[in-house]
mmCIF file with all atom_site columns, C-alpha atoms in Angstrom:
data_model
loop_
_atom_site.group_PDB
_atom_site.id
_atom_site.type_symbol
_atom_site.label_atom_id
_atom_site.label_alt_id
_atom_site.label_comp_id
_atom_site.label_asym_id
_atom_site.label_entity_id
_atom_site.label_seq_id
_atom_site.pdbx_PDB_ins_code
_atom_site.Cartn_x
_atom_site.Cartn_y
_atom_site.Cartn_z
_atom_site.occupancy
_atom_site.B_iso_or_equiv
_atom_site.pdbx_formal_charge
_atom_site.auth_seq_id
_atom_site.auth_comp_id
_atom_site.auth_asym_id
_atom_site.auth_atom_id
_atom_site.pdbx_PDB_model_num
ATOM 1   C CA . MET A 1 1   ? 77.027  155.158 64.669 1.00 94.00 ? 1122 MET A CA 1
ATOM 2   C CA . ILE A 1 2   ? 77.116  152.141 62.325 1.00 96.00 ? 1123 ILE A CA 1
ATOM 3   C CA . LEU A 1 3   ? 78.565  149.028 63.945 1.00 97.00 ? 1124 LEU A CA 1
ATOM 4   C CA . ALA A 1 4   ? 80.123  146.524 61.529 1.00 97.00 ? 1125 ALA A CA 1
ATOM 5   C CA . VAL A 1 5   ? 80.046  143.059 63.098 1.00 97.00 ? 1126 VAL A CA 1
ATOM 6   C CA . GLY A 1 6   ? 81.706  139.906 61.800 1.00 97.00 ? 1127 GLY A CA 1
ATOM 7   C CA . LEU A 1 7   ? 83.740  136.949 63.006 1.00 97.00 ? 1128 LEU A CA 1
ATOM 8   C CA . THR A 1 8   ? 85.962  136.235 60.005 1.00 96.00 ? 1129 THR A CA 1
ATOM 9   C CA . PRO A 1 9   ? 88.276  139.101 59.073 1.00 97.00 ? 1130 PRO A CA 1
ATOM 10  C CA . ALA A 1 10  ? 91.313  138.435 56.912 1.00 97.00 ? 1131 ALA A CA 1
ATOM 11  C CA . TYR A 1 11  ? 94.772  139.739 56.226 1.00 97.00 ? 1132 TYR A CA 1
ATOM 12  C CA . GLN A 1 12  ? 94.885  140.152 52.468 1.00 97.00 ? 1133 GLN A CA 1
ATOM 13  C CA . GLN A 1 13  ? 97.846  139.677 50.159 1.00 97.00 ? 1134 GLN A CA 1
ATOM 14  C CA . ILE A 1 14  ? 97.348  141.290 46.732 1.00 97.00 ? 1135 ILE A CA 1
ATOM 15  C CA . LEU A 1 15  ? 99.763  140.240 43.997 1.00 97.00 ? 1136 LEU A CA 1
ATOM 16  C CA . GLN A 1 16  ? 99.793  141.922 40.591 1.00 97.00 ? 1137 GLN A CA 1
ATOM 17  C CA . PHE A 1 17  ? 101.340 140.204 37.576 1.00 97.00 ? 1138 PHE A CA 1
ATOM 18  C CA . SER A 1 18  ? 101.821 141.414 34.013 1.00 95.00 ? 1139 SER A CA 1
ATOM 19  C CA . CYS A 1 19  ? 100.703 137.952 32.868 1.00 95.00 ? 1140 CYS A CA 1
ATOM 20  C CA . VAL A 1 20  ? 99.941  134.813 34.889 1.00 95.00 ? 1141 VAL A CA 1
ATOM 21  C CA . ILE A 1 21  ? 101.118 131.579 33.268 1.00 93.00 ? 1142 ILE A CA 1
ATOM 22  C CA . PRO A 1 22  ? 99.617  128.501 34.992 1.00 92.00 ? 1143 PRO A CA 1
ATOM 23  C CA . GLY A 1 23  ? 102.141 125.804 35.896 1.00 94.00 ? 1144 GLY A CA 1
ATOM 24  C CA . GLN A 1 24  ? 105.097 128.215 35.699 1.00 94.00 ? 1145 GLN A CA 1
ATOM 25  C CA . VAL A 1 25  ? 107.017 130.376 38.176 1.00 96.00 ? 1146 VAL A CA 1
ATOM 26  C CA . ASN A 1 26  ? 105.267 133.749 38.171 1.00 96.00 ? 1147 ASN A CA 1
ATOM 27  C CA . ARG A 1 27  ? 106.949 136.782 39.751 1.00 95.00 ? 1148 ARG A CA 1
ATOM 28  C CA . ALA A 1 28  ? 104.704 139.572 41.001 1.00 96.00 ? 1149 ALA A CA 1
ATOM 29  C CA . ALA A 1 29  ? 105.291 143.091 39.702 1.00 96.00 ? 1150 ALA A CA 1
ATOM 30  C CA . THR A 1 30  ? 103.780 144.561 42.885 1.00 97.00 ? 1151 THR A CA 1
ATOM 31  C CA . THR A 1 31  ? 102.639 143.243 46.255 1.00 97.00 ? 1152 THR A CA 1
ATOM 32  C CA . HIS A 1 32  ? 100.268 144.885 48.726 1.00 97.00 ? 1153 HIS A CA 1
ATOM 33  C CA . TRP A 1 33  ? 99.030  143.757 52.159 1.00 97.00 ? 1154 TRP A CA 1
ATOM 34  C CA . CYS A 1 34  ? 95.971  145.076 54.000 1.00 97.00 ? 1155 CYS A CA 1
ATOM 35  C CA . ALA A 1 35  ? 93.308  144.195 56.540 1.00 97.00 ? 1156 ALA A CA 1
ATOM 36  C CA . SER A 1 36  ? 90.297  142.779 54.718 1.00 96.00 ? 1157 SER A CA 1
ATOM 37  C CA . GLY A 1 37  ? 87.287  140.488 54.923 1.00 95.00 ? 1158 GLY A CA 1
ATOM 38  C CA . LYS A 1 38  ? 83.692  141.687 54.776 1.00 95.00 ? 1159 LYS A CA 1
ATOM 39  C CA . VAL A 1 39  ? 83.529  143.111 58.300 1.00 97.00 ? 1160 VAL A CA 1
ATOM 40  C CA . ILE A 1 40  ? 86.763  145.067 57.834 1.00 97.00 ? 1161 ILE A CA 1
ATOM 41  C CA . ASN A 1 41  ? 85.650  146.348 54.431 1.00 96.00 ? 1162 ASN A CA 1
ATOM 42  C CA . VAL A 1 42  ? 82.295  147.555 55.793 1.00 96.00 ? 1163 VAL A CA 1
ATOM 43  C CA . GLY A 1 43  ? 84.074  149.516 58.533 1.00 96.00 ? 1164 GLY A CA 1
ATOM 44  C CA . LYS A 1 44  ? 86.509  151.027 56.039 1.00 96.00 ? 1165 LYS A CA 1
ATOM 45  C CA . ALA A 1 45  ? 83.695  151.985 53.650 1.00 95.00 ? 1166 ALA A CA 1
ATOM 46  C CA . VAL A 1 46  ? 81.556  153.667 56.328 1.00 95.00 ? 1167 VAL A CA 1
ATOM 47  C CA . CYS A 1 47  ? 84.457  155.782 57.556 1.00 91.00 ? 1168 CYS A CA 1
ATOM 48  C CA . SER A 1 48  ? 85.755  156.553 54.045 1.00 91.00 ? 1169 SER A CA 1
ATOM 49  C CA . LEU A 1 49  ? 82.313  157.902 53.151 1.00 93.00 ? 1170 LEU A CA 1
ATOM 50  C CA . GLY A 1 50  ? 82.346  160.208 56.169 1.00 92.00 ? 1171 GLY A CA 1
ATOM 51  C CA . GLY A 1 51  ? 80.076  158.171 58.427 1.00 91.00 ? 1172 GLY A CA 1
ATOM 52  C CA . ARG A 1 52  ? 80.553  157.341 62.078 1.00 93.00 ? 1173 ARG A CA 1
ATOM 53  C CA . GLY A 1 53  ? 81.463  153.676 62.166 1.00 95.00 ? 1174 GLY A CA 1
ATOM 54  C CA . LYS A 1 54  ? 83.097  151.064 64.337 1.00 97.00 ? 1175 LYS A CA 1
ATOM 55  C CA . VAL A 1 55  ? 84.238  147.491 63.734 1.00 97.00 ? 1176 VAL A CA 1
ATOM 56  C CA . LEU A 1 56  ? 83.738  144.560 66.107 1.00 98.00 ? 1177 LEU A CA 1
ATOM 57  C CA . THR A 1 57  ? 85.630  141.409 65.177 1.00 97.00 ? 1178 THR A CA 1
ATOM 58  C CA . PHE A 1 58  ? 88.122  138.732 66.213 1.00 97.00 ? 1179 PHE A CA 1
ATOM 59  C CA . VAL A 1 59  ? 91.869  139.028 65.651 1.00 97.00 ? 1180 VAL A CA 1
ATOM 60  C CA . GLY A 1 60  ? 94.596  136.502 66.394 1.00 96.00 ? 1181 GLY A CA 1
ATOM 61  C CA . GLY A 1 61  ? 97.989  135.224 65.315 1.00 95.00 ? 1182 GLY A CA 1
ATOM 62  C CA . PRO A 1 62  ? 100.954 136.985 63.724 1.00 95.00 ? 1183 PRO A CA 1
ATOM 63  C CA . TYR A 1 63  ? 99.048  139.745 61.895 1.00 95.00 ? 1184 TYR A CA 1
ATOM 64  C CA . VAL A 1 64  ? 97.227  141.312 64.863 1.00 96.00 ? 1185 VAL A CA 1
ATOM 65  C CA . SER A 1 65  ? 99.521  144.315 65.265 1.00 95.00 ? 1186 SER A CA 1
ATOM 66  C CA . LEU A 1 66  ? 99.576  144.973 61.509 1.00 96.00 ? 1187 LEU A CA 1
ATOM 67  C CA . ILE A 1 67  ? 95.766  144.996 61.332 1.00 96.00 ? 1188 ILE A CA 1
ATOM 68  C CA . GLN A 1 68  ? 95.420  147.173 64.420 1.00 97.00 ? 1189 GLN A CA 1
ATOM 69  C CA . ASN A 1 69  ? 98.107  149.622 63.233 1.00 96.00 ? 1190 ASN A CA 1
ATOM 70  C CA . GLU A 1 70  ? 96.364  149.960 59.877 1.00 96.00 ? 1191 GLU A CA 1
ATOM 71  C CA . PHE A 1 71  ? 93.124  150.899 61.628 1.00 96.00 ? 1192 PHE A CA 1
ATOM 72  C CA . ARG A 1 72  ? 94.922  153.391 63.859 1.00 95.00 ? 1193 ARG A CA 1
ATOM 73  C CA . ASN A 1 73  ? 96.551  154.992 60.814 1.00 95.00 ? 1194 ASN A CA 1
ATOM 74  C CA . LEU A 1 74  ? 93.182  155.204 59.045 1.00 94.00 ? 1195 LEU A CA 1
ATOM 75  C CA . ASN A 1 75  ? 91.556  156.527 62.238 1.00 94.00 ? 1196 ASN A CA 1
ATOM 76  C CA . ILE A 1 76  ? 88.857  153.840 62.172 1.00 95.00 ? 1197 ILE A CA 1
ATOM 77  C CA . PRO A 1 77  ? 87.454  152.871 65.590 1.00 96.00 ? 1198 PRO A CA 1
ATOM 78  C CA . ALA A 1 78  ? 87.438  149.153 66.363 1.00 97.00 ? 1199 ALA A CA 1
ATOM 79  C CA . ARG A 1 79  ? 86.944  146.735 69.201 1.00 97.00 ? 1200 ARG A CA 1
ATOM 80  C CA . TRP A 1 80  ? 89.145  143.693 68.779 1.00 98.00 ? 1201 TRP A CA 1
ATOM 81  C CA . ILE A 1 81  ? 88.318  140.410 70.496 1.00 96.00 ? 1202 ILE A CA 1
ATOM 82  C CA . GLU A 1 82  ? 91.655  138.627 70.766 1.00 94.00 ? 1203 GLU A CA 1
ATOM 83  C CA . SER A 1 83  ? 91.495  134.994 69.731 1.00 96.00 ? 1204 SER A CA 1
ATOM 84  C CA . ALA A 1 84  ? 93.730  131.968 70.097 1.00 95.00 ? 1205 ALA A CA 1
ATOM 85  C CA . THR A 1 85  ? 92.827  131.242 66.463 1.00 95.00 ? 1206 THR A CA 1
ATOM 86  C CA . ALA A 1 86  ? 94.962  133.053 63.896 1.00 96.00 ? 1207 ALA A CA 1
ATOM 87  C CA . THR A 1 87  ? 93.304  135.520 61.548 1.00 96.00 ? 1208 THR A CA 1
ATOM 88  C CA . ARG A 1 88  ? 93.070  133.870 58.132 1.00 96.00 ? 1209 ARG A CA 1
ATOM 89  C CA . VAL A 1 89  ? 95.154  134.967 55.158 1.00 96.00 ? 1210 VAL A CA 1
ATOM 90  C CA . CYS A 1 90  ? 93.559  135.398 51.738 1.00 97.00 ? 1211 CYS A CA 1
ATOM 91  C CA . THR A 1 91  ? 95.318  136.114 48.443 1.00 97.00 ? 1212 THR A CA 1
ATOM 92  C CA . THR A 1 92  ? 94.180  138.109 45.413 1.00 97.00 ? 1213 THR A CA 1
ATOM 93  C CA . ILE A 1 93  ? 95.917  137.558 42.062 1.00 97.00 ? 1214 ILE A CA 1
ATOM 94  C CA . LEU A 1 94  ? 95.625  140.388 39.521 1.00 97.00 ? 1215 LEU A CA 1
ATOM 95  C CA . ASP A 1 95  ? 96.536  139.502 35.931 1.00 96.00 ? 1216 ASP A CA 1
ATOM 96  C CA . SER A 1 96  ? 97.113  142.719 33.955 1.00 96.00 ? 1217 SER A CA 1
ATOM 97  C CA . GLN A 1 97  ? 97.100  141.054 30.547 1.00 95.00 ? 1218 GLN A CA 1
ATOM 98  C CA . SER A 1 98  ? 93.844  139.116 30.895 1.00 94.00 ? 1219 SER A CA 1
ATOM 99  C CA . ARG A 1 99  ? 92.338  141.669 33.325 1.00 95.00 ? 1220 ARG A CA 1
ATOM 100 C CA . GLN A 1 100 ? 91.192  138.751 35.465 1.00 95.00 ? 1221 GLN A CA 1
ATOM 101 C CA . THR A 1 101 ? 91.135  138.642 39.240 1.00 96.00 ? 1222 THR A CA 1
ATOM 102 C CA . THR A 1 102 ? 91.558  135.316 41.041 1.00 96.00 ? 1223 THR A CA 1
ATOM 103 C CA . GLU A 1 103 ? 90.847  134.880 44.752 1.00 95.00 ? 1224 GLU A CA 1
ATOM 104 C CA . PHE A 1 104 ? 92.339  132.263 47.072 1.00 96.00 ? 1225 PHE A CA 1
ATOM 105 C CA . VAL A 1 105 ? 90.231  132.273 50.236 1.00 94.00 ? 1226 VAL A CA 1
ATOM 106 C CA . GLU A 1 106 ? 91.232  130.555 53.455 1.00 93.00 ? 1227 GLU A CA 1
ATOM 107 C CA . ASN A 1 107 ? 88.226  129.375 55.445 1.00 92.00 ? 1228 ASN A CA 1
ATOM 108 C CA . ALA A 1 108 ? 88.069  130.640 59.012 1.00 92.00 ? 1229 ALA A CA 1
ATOM 109 C CA . SER A 1 109 ? 89.127  128.049 61.579 1.00 92.00 ? 1230 SER A CA 1
ATOM 110 C CA . SER A 1 110 ? 87.060  127.314 64.681 1.00 94.00 ? 1231 SER A CA 1
ATOM 111 C CA . VAL A 1 111 ? 87.219  129.576 67.720 1.00 94.00 ? 1232 VAL A CA 1
ATOM 112 C CA . PRO A 1 112 ? 86.769  128.441 71.337 1.00 93.00 ? 1233 PRO A CA 1
ATOM 113 C CA . GLU A 1 113 ? 83.280  128.726 72.815 1.00 93.00 ? 1234 GLU A CA 1
ATOM 114 C CA . VAL A 1 114 ? 84.573  131.052 75.551 1.00 95.00 ? 1235 VAL A CA 1
ATOM 115 C CA . GLU A 1 115 ? 85.661  133.512 72.838 1.00 96.00 ? 1236 GLU A CA 1
ATOM 116 C CA . CYS A 1 116 ? 82.219  133.400 71.212 1.00 95.00 ? 1237 CYS A CA 1
ATOM 117 C CA . THR A 1 117 ? 80.715  134.212 74.602 1.00 95.00 ? 1238 THR A CA 1
ATOM 118 C CA . ALA A 1 118 ? 83.110  137.164 74.968 1.00 96.00 ? 1239 ALA A CA 1
ATOM 119 C CA . PHE A 1 119 ? 82.108  138.325 71.480 1.00 96.00 ? 1240 PHE A CA 1
ATOM 120 C CA . GLU A 1 120 ? 78.396  138.245 72.382 1.00 95.00 ? 1241 GLU A CA 1
ATOM 121 C CA . GLN A 1 121 ? 79.084  140.300 75.508 1.00 96.00 ? 1242 GLN A CA 1
ATOM 122 C CA . ALA A 1 122 ? 81.125  142.825 73.530 1.00 96.00 ? 1243 ALA A CA 1
ATOM 123 C CA . PHE A 1 123 ? 78.314  143.091 70.982 1.00 96.00 ? 1244 PHE A CA 1
ATOM 124 C CA . ALA A 1 124 ? 75.760  143.801 73.730 1.00 95.00 ? 1245 ALA A CA 1
ATOM 125 C CA . GLU A 1 125 ? 77.976  146.633 75.023 1.00 95.00 ? 1246 GLU A CA 1
ATOM 126 C CA . GLU A 1 126 ? 78.812  148.160 71.630 1.00 95.00 ? 1247 GLU A CA 1
ATOM 127 C CA . ALA A 1 127 ? 75.301  147.860 70.182 1.00 94.00 ? 1248 ALA A CA 1
ATOM 128 C CA . LYS A 1 128 ? 73.957  150.210 72.853 1.00 93.00 ? 1249 LYS A CA 1
ATOM 129 C CA . ASN A 1 129 ? 75.583  153.109 70.971 1.00 91.00 ? 1250 ASN A CA 1
ATOM 130 C CA . ALA A 1 130 ? 74.685  151.937 67.460 1.00 94.00 ? 1251 ALA A CA 1
ATOM 131 C CA . GLU A 1 131 ? 71.942  153.357 65.265 1.00 95.00 ? 1252 GLU A CA 1
ATOM 132 C CA . CYS A 1 132 ? 72.497  150.491 62.841 1.00 95.00 ? 1253 CYS A CA 1
ATOM 133 C CA . VAL A 1 133 ? 74.401  147.188 62.903 1.00 97.00 ? 1254 VAL A CA 1
ATOM 134 C CA . VAL A 1 134 ? 75.742  145.420 59.832 1.00 97.00 ? 1255 VAL A CA 1
ATOM 135 C CA . LEU A 1 135 ? 76.174  141.678 60.395 1.00 97.00 ? 1256 LEU A CA 1
ATOM 136 C CA . THR A 1 136 ? 78.436  140.356 57.686 1.00 95.00 ? 1257 THR A CA 1
ATOM 137 C CA . GLY A 1 137 ? 80.610  137.484 56.573 1.00 93.00 ? 1258 GLY A CA 1
ATOM 138 C CA . SER A 1 138 ? 80.750  133.769 57.169 1.00 92.00 ? 1259 SER A CA 1
ATOM 139 C CA . LEU A 1 139 ? 81.051  132.025 60.515 1.00 94.00 ? 1260 LEU A CA 1
ATOM 140 C CA . PRO A 1 140 ? 84.143  130.176 61.751 1.00 94.00 ? 1261 PRO A CA 1
ATOM 141 C CA . VAL A 1 141 ? 83.951  126.380 61.494 1.00 92.00 ? 1262 VAL A CA 1
ATOM 142 C CA . GLY A 1 142 ? 81.849  124.956 64.332 1.00 92.00 ? 1263 GLY A CA 1
ATOM 143 C CA . THR A 1 143 ? 80.118  128.220 65.272 1.00 94.00 ? 1264 THR A CA 1
ATOM 144 C CA . PRO A 1 144 ? 76.353  127.741 65.730 1.00 94.00 ? 1265 PRO A CA 1
ATOM 145 C CA . GLN A 1 145 ? 74.457  128.778 62.597 1.00 93.00 ? 1266 GLN A CA 1
ATOM 146 C CA . ASP A 1 146 ? 72.097  130.917 64.701 1.00 95.00 ? 1267 ASP A CA 1
ATOM 147 C CA . PHE A 1 147 ? 74.962  133.001 66.143 1.00 96.00 ? 1268 PHE A CA 1
ATOM 148 C CA . PHE A 1 148 ? 73.953  136.190 64.299 1.00 96.00 ? 1269 PHE A CA 1
ATOM 149 C CA . ALA A 1 149 ? 70.309  135.632 65.264 1.00 95.00 ? 1270 ALA A CA 1
ATOM 150 C CA . ARG A 1 150 ? 71.406  135.379 68.909 1.00 95.00 ? 1271 ARG A CA 1
ATOM 151 C CA . LEU A 1 151 ? 73.198  138.713 68.583 1.00 95.00 ? 1272 LEU A CA 1
ATOM 152 C CA . LEU A 1 152 ? 70.049  140.331 67.227 1.00 95.00 ? 1273 LEU A CA 1
ATOM 153 C CA . THR A 1 153 ? 68.055  139.290 70.314 1.00 92.00 ? 1274 THR A CA 1
ATOM 154 C CA . ARG A 1 154 ? 70.173  141.939 72.102 1.00 84.00 ? 1275 ARG A CA 1
ATOM 155 C CA . TYR A 1 155 ? 69.462  144.717 69.572 1.00 89.00 ? 1276 TYR A CA 1
ATOM 156 C CA . ARG A 1 156 ? 66.317  146.562 68.491 1.00 85.00 ? 1277 ARG A CA 1
ATOM 157 C CA . ASN A 1 157 ? 67.402  149.258 65.980 1.00 89.00 ? 1278 ASN A CA 1
ATOM 158 C CA . LEU A 1 158 ? 68.097  148.954 62.234 1.00 92.00 ? 1279 LEU A CA 1
ATOM 159 C CA . SER A 1 159 ? 70.018  145.897 61.127 1.00 94.00 ? 1280 SER A CA 1
ATOM 160 C CA . ILE A 1 160 ? 71.553  145.006 57.768 1.00 96.00 ? 1281 ILE A CA 1
ATOM 161 C CA . LEU A 1 161 ? 72.438  141.391 56.994 1.00 95.00 ? 1282 LEU A CA 1
ATOM 162 C CA . ASP A 1 162 ? 75.161  140.469 54.511 1.00 94.00 ? 1283 ASP A CA 1
ATOM 163 C CA . ILE A 1 163 ? 75.146  136.765 55.354 1.00 92.00 ? 1284 ILE A CA 1
ATOM 164 C CA . ARG A 1 164 ? 73.887  133.577 53.725 1.00 88.00 ? 1285 ARG A CA 1
ATOM 165 C CA . GLY A 1 165 ? 72.460  130.114 54.262 1.00 88.00 ? 1286 GLY A CA 1
ATOM 166 C CA . PRO A 1 166 ? 71.172  128.981 57.654 1.00 90.00 ? 1287 PRO A CA 1
ATOM 167 C CA . SER A 1 167 ? 72.741  132.062 59.297 1.00 91.00 ? 1288 SER A CA 1
ATOM 168 C CA . LEU A 1 168 ? 70.527  134.300 57.185 1.00 90.00 ? 1289 LEU A CA 1
ATOM 169 C CA . GLU A 1 169 ? 67.416  132.136 57.533 1.00 90.00 ? 1290 GLU A CA 1
ATOM 170 C CA . SER A 1 170 ? 67.635  132.046 61.332 1.00 91.00 ? 1291 SER A CA 1
ATOM 171 C CA . ALA A 1 171 ? 68.155  135.829 61.559 1.00 92.00 ? 1292 ALA A CA 1
ATOM 172 C CA . LEU A 1 172 ? 65.157  136.793 59.408 1.00 91.00 ? 1293 LEU A CA 1
ATOM 173 C CA . VAL A 1 173 ? 62.798  136.446 62.369 1.00 92.00 ? 1294 VAL A CA 1
ATOM 174 C CA . HIS A 1 174 ? 64.311  139.707 63.665 1.00 93.00 ? 1295 HIS A CA 1
ATOM 175 C CA . ARG A 1 175 ? 62.996  141.568 60.600 1.00 93.00 ? 1296 ARG A CA 1
ATOM 176 C CA . PRO A 1 176 ? 66.179  143.234 59.336 1.00 92.00 ? 1297 PRO A CA 1
ATOM 177 C CA . PHE A 1 177 ? 65.956  146.549 57.490 1.00 94.00 ? 1298 PHE A CA 1
ATOM 178 C CA . LEU A 1 178 ? 67.966  145.174 54.560 1.00 92.00 ? 1299 LEU A CA 1
ATOM 179 C CA . VAL A 1 179 ? 69.261  141.781 53.430 1.00 91.00 ? 1300 VAL A CA 1
ATOM 180 C CA . LYS A 1 180 ? 72.140  141.840 50.938 1.00 87.00 ? 1301 LYS A CA 1
ATOM 181 C CA . PRO A 1 181 ? 73.295  138.447 49.697 1.00 82.00 ? 1302 PRO A CA 1
ATOM 182 C CA . ASN A 1 182 ? 74.842  138.445 46.238 1.00 82.00 ? 1303 ASN A CA 1
ATOM 183 C CA . ARG A 1 183 ? 73.376  136.210 43.523 1.00 83.00 ? 1304 ARG A CA 1
ATOM 184 C CA . GLU A 1 184 ? 75.583  133.222 44.405 1.00 82.00 ? 1305 GLU A CA 1
ATOM 185 C CA . GLU A 1 185 ? 74.831  133.539 48.135 1.00 83.00 ? 1306 GLU A CA 1
ATOM 186 C CA . LEU A 1 186 ? 71.100  133.866 47.490 1.00 83.00 ? 1307 LEU A CA 1
ATOM 187 C CA . GLY A 1 187 ? 71.251  130.730 45.354 1.00 82.00 ? 1308 GLY A CA 1
ATOM 188 C CA . GLN A 1 188 ? 73.049  128.833 48.134 1.00 82.00 ? 1309 GLN A CA 1
ATOM 189 C CA . THR A 1 189 ? 70.450  130.005 50.643 1.00 82.00 ? 1310 THR A CA 1
ATOM 190 C CA . SER A 1 190 ? 67.423  129.163 48.514 1.00 81.00 ? 1311 SER A CA 1
ATOM 191 C CA . GLY A 1 191 ? 68.854  125.971 47.033 1.00 83.00 ? 1312 GLY A CA 1
ATOM 192 C CA . LYS A 1 192 ? 68.201  127.310 43.517 1.00 84.00 ? 1313 LYS A CA 1
ATOM 193 C CA . THR A 1 193 ? 70.372  128.408 40.628 1.00 85.00 ? 1314 THR A CA 1
ATOM 194 C CA . ILE A 1 194 ? 69.835  132.132 40.057 1.00 84.00 ? 1315 ILE A CA 1
ATOM 195 C CA . SER A 1 195 ? 71.092  133.312 36.680 1.00 82.00 ? 1316 SER A CA 1
ATOM 196 C CA . SER A 1 196 ? 69.296  136.616 36.196 1.00 83.00 ? 1317 SER A CA 1
ATOM 197 C CA . ARG A 1 197 ? 68.695  139.844 38.043 1.00 80.00 ? 1318 ARG A CA 1
#
């Protein structure tokens, strides 16, 4: 089983326009809502490709039931850690004429320390059944940068890291099987501008 682990899921609004005109009222041709964020997307991908997967993440606020119902309908296993902090909302703008995609990303707000402790305990329980864990996404504001590294002290099998910056640097001591920052994230982590493959 592949366990997708992350603290910053999102509820995603996707708006498609025939043409976006900045500074004007733009009316969407179509609107779509779905559970999203890196941890959610990893879980969806694993199960869509026929793998055995499970998601471990926080949920809170007005979109909890919508996210959970979506997972039930897709038959994707998940363990939800309920939070007093609302799940963030992110918006994708699709412009059909220019073929450009624009993202508006809400940063994840802080979560109480007691909830982080509950998350660590849940990870220890779920990781026992995992052949591989994928640690992915950013951390909520105020969460210790070594949080993912602390999780890995409780796990000895294959790990994949899709994280960046100090979170990635502190977790490398656990010798992950694969590290997957994109070019921008690798540049942020190394403090260098990376412009080529």
